[in-house]
mmCIF file of C-alpha atoms and ligand atoms in Angstrom:
data_model
loop_
_atom_site.group_PDB
_atom_site.id
_atom_site.type_symbol
_atom_site.label_atom_id
_atom_site.label_comp_id
_atom_site.label_asym_id
_atom_site.label_seq_id
_atom_site.Cartn_x
_atom_site.Cartn_y
_atom_site.Cartn_z
ATOM 1 C CA MET A 1 10.256 -5.029 18.193
ATOM 2 C CA THR A 2 7.605 -6.010 20.752
ATOM 3 C CA GLU A 3 7.629 -9.602 22.054
ATOM 4 C CA ASN A 4 4.541 -11.754 22.694
ATOM 5 C CA VAL A 5 2.147 -9.371 21.028
ATOM 6 C CA THR A 6 -0.934 -11.101 19.665
ATOM 7 C CA ARG A 7 -3.002 -8.117 18.607
ATOM 8 C CA ALA A 8 -2.147 -4.763 17.123
ATOM 9 C CA VAL A 9 -3.922 -1.900 15.436
ATOM 10 C CA GLY A 10 -3.225 -1.154 11.789
ATOM 11 C CA VAL A 11 -4.039 2.168 10.133
ATOM 12 C CA ASP A 12 -3.585 2.488 6.382
ATOM 13 C CA ILE A 13 -3.498 6.080 5.138
ATOM 14 C CA GLY A 14 -4.270 6.295 1.431
ATOM 15 C CA GLY A 15 -4.795 9.077 -1.080
ATOM 16 C CA THR A 16 -8.572 8.568 -0.900
ATOM 17 C CA GLY A 17 -9.380 6.810 2.382
ATOM 18 C CA ILE A 18 -7.915 6.157 5.822
ATOM 19 C CA LYS A 19 -8.736 2.652 7.057
ATOM 20 C CA GLY A 20 -8.093 0.962 10.359
ATOM 21 C CA ALA A 21 -8.813 -2.197 12.331
ATOM 22 C CA VAL A 22 -7.555 -4.383 15.139
ATOM 23 C CA VAL A 23 -5.579 -7.318 13.763
ATOM 24 C CA ASP A 24 -4.815 -10.770 15.161
ATOM 25 C CA LEU A 25 -1.130 -11.116 14.389
ATOM 26 C CA GLU A 26 -1.030 -14.890 14.444
ATOM 27 C CA ALA A 27 -3.856 -15.323 11.959
ATOM 28 C CA GLY A 28 -3.174 -12.116 10.033
ATOM 29 C CA ALA A 29 -6.870 -11.328 10.203
ATOM 30 C CA LEU A 30 -9.089 -8.431 11.201
ATOM 31 C CA VAL A 31 -10.746 -8.975 14.584
ATOM 32 C CA SER A 32 -12.669 -5.713 14.763
ATOM 33 C CA GLU A 33 -14.850 -3.807 12.374
ATOM 34 C CA ARG A 34 -12.966 -2.076 9.564
ATOM 35 C CA VAL A 35 -13.296 1.671 10.031
ATOM 36 C CA LYS A 36 -12.852 3.988 7.076
ATOM 37 C CA VAL A 37 -12.931 7.758 6.796
ATOM 38 C CA ALA A 38 -12.230 9.882 3.715
ATOM 39 C CA THR A 39 -8.723 11.305 3.416
ATOM 40 C CA PRO A 40 -9.208 15.043 4.045
ATOM 41 C CA SER A 41 -9.020 17.143 0.911
ATOM 42 C CA GLY A 42 -5.455 18.423 0.413
ATOM 43 C CA ALA A 43 -4.190 15.818 2.903
ATOM 44 C CA GLU A 44 -2.298 18.302 5.089
ATOM 45 C CA PRO A 45 -0.652 16.758 8.186
ATOM 46 C CA ASP A 46 -2.981 18.283 10.807
ATOM 47 C CA ASP A 47 -6.102 17.163 8.924
ATOM 48 C CA VAL A 48 -4.720 13.655 8.377
ATOM 49 C CA LEU A 49 -3.855 13.437 12.088
ATOM 50 C CA THR A 50 -7.428 14.430 13.000
ATOM 51 C CA ALA A 51 -8.774 11.739 10.671
ATOM 52 C CA VAL A 52 -6.452 9.090 12.178
ATOM 53 C CA ARG A 53 -7.643 10.126 15.660
ATOM 54 C CA GLN A 54 -11.205 9.662 14.463
ATOM 55 C CA VAL A 55 -10.444 6.140 13.188
ATOM 56 C CA LEU A 56 -8.806 5.180 16.506
ATOM 57 C CA ALA A 57 -11.654 6.681 18.525
ATOM 58 C CA THR A 58 -14.236 4.734 16.494
ATOM 59 C CA LEU A 59 -12.232 1.563 17.061
ATOM 60 C CA GLU A 60 -12.032 2.504 20.767
ATOM 61 C CA VAL A 61 -8.311 1.849 20.823
ATOM 62 C CA ASN A 62 -7.081 5.128 22.207
ATOM 63 C CA ASP A 63 -5.032 3.495 24.929
ATOM 64 C CA THR A 64 -1.546 2.111 24.426
ATOM 65 C CA ASP A 65 -2.362 -1.508 25.320
ATOM 66 C CA MET A 66 -1.893 -2.601 21.739
ATOM 67 C CA PRO A 67 0.901 -1.568 19.372
ATOM 68 C CA LEU A 68 -0.119 0.726 16.523
ATOM 69 C CA GLY A 69 1.249 0.568 12.986
ATOM 70 C CA VAL A 70 0.609 3.366 10.524
ATOM 71 C CA ALA A 71 1.110 3.019 6.763
ATOM 72 C CA PHE A 72 1.548 6.099 4.577
ATOM 73 C CA PRO A 73 1.542 6.606 0.767
ATOM 74 C CA ALA A 74 5.052 8.067 0.454
ATOM 75 C CA ILE A 75 8.722 7.150 0.716
ATOM 76 C CA VAL A 76 9.410 6.618 4.425
ATOM 77 C CA LYS A 77 12.968 6.702 5.686
ATOM 78 C CA HIS A 78 14.008 6.953 9.335
ATOM 79 C CA GLY A 79 10.492 8.084 10.232
ATOM 80 C CA LYS A 80 10.480 10.889 7.668
ATOM 81 C CA THR A 81 8.207 11.095 4.653
ATOM 82 C CA LEU A 82 10.307 12.037 1.633
ATOM 83 C CA SER A 83 7.740 12.311 -1.160
ATOM 84 C CA ALA A 84 4.140 13.384 -1.706
ATOM 85 C CA ALA A 85 2.497 12.067 -4.856
ATOM 86 C CA ASN A 86 -1.118 12.053 -3.652
ATOM 87 C CA VAL A 87 -0.854 14.081 -0.425
ATOM 88 C CA ALA A 88 0.175 17.660 0.437
ATOM 89 C CA ASP A 89 3.732 18.723 -0.386
ATOM 90 C CA THR A 90 4.156 19.559 3.317
ATOM 91 C CA TRP A 91 4.968 15.858 3.819
ATOM 92 C CA ILE A 92 8.193 16.087 1.811
ATOM 93 C CA GLY A 93 11.090 15.922 4.275
ATOM 94 C CA PHE A 94 8.576 15.895 7.159
ATOM 95 C CA ASP A 95 9.226 14.159 10.488
ATOM 96 C CA ALA A 96 5.970 12.261 10.126
ATOM 97 C CA GLU A 97 6.536 9.454 12.623
ATOM 98 C CA LYS A 98 7.348 11.960 15.370
ATOM 99 C CA PHE A 99 4.415 14.128 14.316
ATOM 100 C CA PHE A 100 1.980 11.213 14.668
ATOM 101 C CA GLU A 101 3.565 10.063 17.934
ATOM 102 C CA GLU A 102 3.248 13.515 19.464
ATOM 103 C CA GLY A 103 -0.203 14.085 18.035
ATOM 104 C CA LEU A 104 -1.528 10.714 19.176
ATOM 105 C CA GLY A 105 0.403 10.737 22.450
ATOM 106 C CA ARG A 106 1.788 7.235 21.941
ATOM 107 C CA PRO A 107 4.523 5.340 20.081
ATOM 108 C CA ILE A 108 3.767 4.056 16.590
ATOM 109 C CA HIS A 109 5.433 1.935 13.902
ATOM 110 C CA PHE A 110 5.532 3.760 10.592
ATOM 111 C CA ALA A 111 6.196 2.623 6.998
ATOM 112 C CA ASN A 112 5.185 2.944 3.327
ATOM 113 C CA ASP A 113 1.704 1.617 2.499
ATOM 114 C CA ALA A 114 2.672 -0.721 -0.360
ATOM 115 C CA ASP A 115 5.630 -2.069 1.595
ATOM 116 C CA VAL A 116 3.407 -3.084 4.500
ATOM 117 C CA ALA A 117 0.884 -4.659 2.108
ATOM 118 C CA GLY A 118 3.821 -6.669 0.753
ATOM 119 C CA LEU A 119 4.828 -7.715 4.253
ATOM 120 C CA ALA A 120 1.262 -8.826 4.969
ATOM 121 C CA GLU A 121 1.072 -10.922 1.803
ATOM 122 C CA ALA A 122 4.510 -12.435 2.475
ATOM 123 C CA ARG A 123 3.571 -13.335 6.024
ATOM 124 C CA TYR A 124 -0.090 -14.267 5.698
ATOM 125 C CA GLY A 125 -1.066 -14.333 2.034
ATOM 126 C CA ALA A 126 -0.293 -14.864 -1.627
ATOM 127 C CA ALA A 127 3.481 -14.400 -1.304
ATOM 128 C CA LYS A 128 3.897 -16.689 1.702
ATOM 129 C CA GLY A 129 6.756 -19.127 1.143
ATOM 130 C CA VAL A 130 7.397 -17.825 -2.383
ATOM 131 C CA GLU A 131 11.032 -18.169 -3.359
ATOM 132 C CA GLY A 132 12.785 -15.539 -5.414
ATOM 133 C CA LEU A 133 11.346 -12.205 -6.414
ATOM 134 C CA THR A 134 7.779 -11.170 -5.656
ATOM 135 C CA ILE A 135 6.530 -7.774 -6.749
ATOM 136 C CA LEU A 136 3.355 -6.612 -5.086
ATOM 137 C CA THR A 137 1.559 -3.693 -6.688
ATOM 138 C CA THR A 138 -1.315 -1.778 -5.159
ATOM 139 C CA LEU A 139 -3.685 -0.326 -7.732
ATOM 140 C CA GLY A 140 -5.517 2.568 -6.107
ATOM 141 C CA THR A 141 -5.265 6.358 -6.182
ATOM 142 C CA GLY A 142 -1.650 5.769 -7.198
ATOM 143 C CA ILE A 143 0.399 2.640 -7.840
ATOM 144 C CA GLY A 144 2.415 1.405 -4.896
ATOM 145 C CA THR A 145 5.002 -1.354 -5.122
ATOM 146 C CA ALA A 146 6.735 -3.698 -2.711
ATOM 147 C CA ILE A 147 9.735 -5.782 -3.718
ATOM 148 C CA LEU A 148 10.266 -8.974 -1.748
ATOM 149 C CA TYR A 149 13.076 -11.430 -2.232
ATOM 150 C CA ASP A 150 12.604 -14.794 -0.488
ATOM 151 C CA GLY A 151 10.100 -12.968 1.736
ATOM 152 C CA HIS A 152 12.493 -10.147 2.636
ATOM 153 C CA LEU A 153 11.359 -6.644 1.837
ATOM 154 C CA ILE A 154 13.513 -4.237 -0.139
ATOM 155 C CA PRO A 155 11.729 -1.044 0.926
ATOM 156 C CA ASN A 156 10.623 2.129 -0.870
ATOM 157 C CA SER A 157 10.705 0.792 -4.418
ATOM 158 C CA GLU A 158 8.302 3.436 -5.917
ATOM 159 C CA LEU A 159 7.864 1.602 -9.232
ATOM 160 C CA GLY A 160 4.510 3.320 -9.726
ATOM 161 C CA HIS A 161 6.569 6.265 -10.911
ATOM 162 C CA LEU A 162 8.226 4.482 -13.835
ATOM 163 C CA GLN A 163 7.663 6.395 -17.042
ATOM 164 C CA ARG A 164 6.846 5.191 -20.524
ATOM 165 C CA ALA A 165 9.223 6.286 -23.224
ATOM 166 C CA ASN A 166 7.930 9.548 -24.810
ATOM 167 C CA HIS A 167 4.981 9.570 -22.457
ATOM 168 C CA LYS A 168 6.101 12.015 -19.752
ATOM 169 C CA LYS A 169 3.573 10.584 -17.351
ATOM 170 C CA ASP A 170 4.199 8.363 -14.377
ATOM 171 C CA ALA A 171 2.852 4.841 -14.705
ATOM 172 C CA GLU A 172 0.374 5.599 -11.943
ATOM 173 C CA GLU A 173 -1.069 8.557 -13.863
ATOM 174 C CA TRP A 174 -1.700 6.186 -16.756
ATOM 175 C CA ALA A 175 -2.607 2.901 -15.135
ATOM 176 C CA ALA A 176 -3.686 3.359 -11.483
ATOM 177 C CA TYR A 177 -7.231 2.347 -10.619
ATOM 178 C CA SER A 178 -8.056 6.054 -10.219
ATOM 179 C CA THR A 179 -7.483 6.517 -13.992
ATOM 180 C CA PHE A 180 -9.910 3.681 -14.718
ATOM 181 C CA GLU A 181 -12.536 5.492 -12.640
ATOM 182 C CA ARG A 182 -11.735 9.033 -13.721
ATOM 183 C CA GLU A 183 -11.579 8.252 -17.441
ATOM 184 C CA GLU A 184 -14.440 5.745 -17.245
ATOM 185 C CA LEU A 185 -12.359 3.108 -19.017
ATOM 186 C CA SER A 186 -13.683 -0.340 -19.838
ATOM 187 C CA TRP A 187 -11.915 -3.299 -18.183
ATOM 188 C CA LYS A 188 -10.381 -4.059 -21.579
ATOM 189 C CA GLU A 189 -9.090 -0.519 -22.062
ATOM 190 C CA TRP A 190 -7.632 -0.458 -18.585
ATOM 191 C CA ALA A 191 -6.114 -3.922 -19.034
ATOM 192 C CA LYS A 192 -4.196 -2.615 -22.076
ATOM 193 C CA ARG A 193 -2.552 -0.047 -19.836
ATOM 194 C CA LEU A 194 -1.849 -2.679 -17.175
ATOM 195 C CA GLN A 195 -0.399 -4.927 -19.873
ATOM 196 C CA TRP A 196 2.159 -2.244 -20.685
ATOM 197 C CA TYR A 197 2.946 -1.714 -17.003
ATOM 198 C CA TYR A 198 3.356 -5.337 -15.938
ATOM 199 C CA SER A 199 5.261 -6.225 -19.133
ATOM 200 C CA TYR A 200 7.658 -3.396 -18.382
ATOM 201 C CA LEU A 201 8.155 -4.555 -14.784
ATOM 202 C CA GLU A 202 8.620 -8.086 -16.062
ATOM 203 C CA PHE A 203 11.272 -6.950 -18.538
ATOM 204 C CA LEU A 204 13.113 -4.865 -15.949
ATOM 205 C CA LEU A 205 13.055 -7.259 -13.015
ATOM 206 C CA SER A 206 12.198 -10.827 -14.129
ATOM 207 C CA PRO A 207 10.013 -11.502 -11.093
ATOM 208 C CA ASP A 208 8.733 -14.915 -10.001
ATOM 209 C CA LEU A 209 5.340 -13.622 -8.909
ATOM 210 C CA PHE A 210 3.166 -10.522 -9.176
ATOM 211 C CA VAL A 211 0.620 -9.898 -6.428
ATOM 212 C CA VAL A 212 -2.075 -7.311 -7.088
ATOM 213 C CA GLY A 213 -3.551 -5.409 -4.151
ATOM 214 C CA GLY A 214 -5.687 -2.321 -3.708
ATOM 215 C CA GLY A 215 -9.464 -2.039 -3.582
ATOM 216 C CA VAL A 216 -9.906 -3.169 -7.175
ATOM 217 C CA SER A 217 -8.251 -6.515 -6.447
ATOM 218 C CA LYS A 218 -11.682 -7.778 -5.394
ATOM 219 C CA HIS A 219 -12.618 -7.481 -9.085
ATOM 220 C CA SER A 220 -9.431 -9.175 -10.272
ATOM 221 C CA ASP A 221 -11.410 -11.694 -12.353
ATOM 222 C CA LYS A 222 -12.410 -8.763 -14.592
ATOM 223 C CA PHE A 223 -8.864 -7.732 -15.570
ATOM 224 C CA LEU A 224 -6.189 -10.245 -14.573
ATOM 225 C CA PRO A 225 -7.346 -12.840 -17.164
ATOM 226 C CA LEU A 226 -6.934 -10.160 -19.869
ATOM 227 C CA LEU A 227 -3.194 -9.873 -19.189
ATOM 228 C CA ASP A 228 -0.644 -11.872 -21.121
ATOM 229 C CA LEU A 229 2.499 -12.262 -19.009
ATOM 230 C CA ASN A 230 5.165 -14.871 -18.417
ATOM 231 C CA THR A 231 5.020 -14.238 -14.681
ATOM 232 C CA PRO A 232 2.141 -15.635 -12.602
ATOM 233 C CA ILE A 233 -0.104 -12.785 -11.428
ATOM 234 C CA VAL A 234 -2.553 -13.254 -8.546
ATOM 235 C CA PRO A 235 -4.751 -11.010 -6.395
ATOM 236 C CA ALA A 236 -3.602 -10.217 -2.866
ATOM 237 C CA THR A 237 -5.174 -12.727 -0.496
ATOM 238 C CA HIS A 238 -6.086 -9.878 1.840
ATOM 239 C CA ARG A 239 -7.258 -7.594 -0.958
ATOM 240 C CA ASN A 240 -7.508 -4.044 0.303
ATOM 241 C CA ASN A 241 -6.972 -5.096 3.926
ATOM 242 C CA ALA A 242 -3.349 -6.041 3.264
ATOM 243 C CA GLY A 243 -2.270 -2.499 4.206
ATOM 244 C CA ILE A 244 -4.095 -2.610 7.553
ATOM 245 C CA ILE A 245 -2.760 -6.081 8.367
ATOM 246 C CA GLY A 246 0.762 -5.179 7.275
ATOM 247 C CA ALA A 247 0.741 -1.935 9.285
ATOM 248 C CA ALA A 248 -0.375 -3.841 12.383
ATOM 249 C CA SER A 249 2.299 -6.472 11.787
ATOM 250 C CA LEU A 250 5.062 -3.831 11.908
ATOM 251 C CA SER A 251 5.120 -4.428 15.664
ATOM 252 C CA ILE A 252 6.392 -7.979 15.128
ATOM 253 C CA VAL A 253 8.410 -7.709 11.919
ATOM 254 C CA ASP A 254 11.424 -5.611 11.167
ATOM 255 C CA ALA A 255 10.285 -3.727 8.082
ATOM 256 C CA TYR A 256 13.387 -1.711 7.445
HETATM 257 C C1 LIG B 301 3.462 6.860 -3.759
HETATM 258 C C2 LIG B 301 3.904 5.593 -3.063
HETATM 259 C C3 LIG B 301 2.687 4.836 -2.576
HETATM 260 C C4 LIG B 301 1.697 4.616 -3.694
HETATM 261 C C5 LIG B 301 0.419 3.934 -3.238
HETATM 262 C C6 LIG B 301 2.464 6.534 -4.847
HETATM 263 O O1 LIG B 301 2.039 7.699 -5.452
HETATM 264 O O2 LIG B 301 4.577 7.525 -4.335
HETATM 265 O O3 LIG B 301 4.765 5.895 -1.977
HETATM 266 O O4 LIG B 301 3.090 3.592 -2.046
HETATM 267 O O5 LIG B 301 1.342 5.851 -4.286
HETATM 268 O O6 LIG B 301 -0.243 4.669 -2.275
#
């Protein structure tokens, strides 16, 4: 943990895009442009590293003056990536933190993308001060989840991979935002799938709050009102920037 840090760089690696910015850690706000490049097709480690270098070069933050947090769409334990739902299988059991540190020539903080979005919302957003159980979901290429209890993260929850009975598909293959786009669903059709998903989470975990992140959260007025749940459900305050802000904040919070 770094003391007296006021700014850090956050890079959020997703299945579709890699986004980065400089973040003010007191305000939890972006203080640079938001740079985005496409996630290289196949998302092999070397190509992802090149893309991250490109983001940092565009932000002109190639020095080590500021801490750097990197968020990744997989289970992350002790610096290793242990799964690969929307990236190359090479990442399974891969020493990813070390790989990025060597490749970038600097130390980094490294964690799961949904977990850091959860940290950002707990520290600076919709889950701030919320007592009890908050479940943040990111609706994007996949579905990422962060479980927070009284603001404390229980990491690597992976609830986007819950399966429906007799369905043999992960929840994310049925209800992620990418399915809405790929299958050209209407908001109502997609909301029916989300209704199943959030009702199931509600039944399993009895949360106090759902927070919805991911790029589509900026259109939350189109689908959140269509859901009928007992749990309050709100968009992430930081929308799709929660991952960047949360990654940057890894330098001042103990994620795991
Ligand atoms: C991955 C998670 C990730 C989520 C969102 C899922 O496919 O298994 O680790 O958080 O996508 O990117």
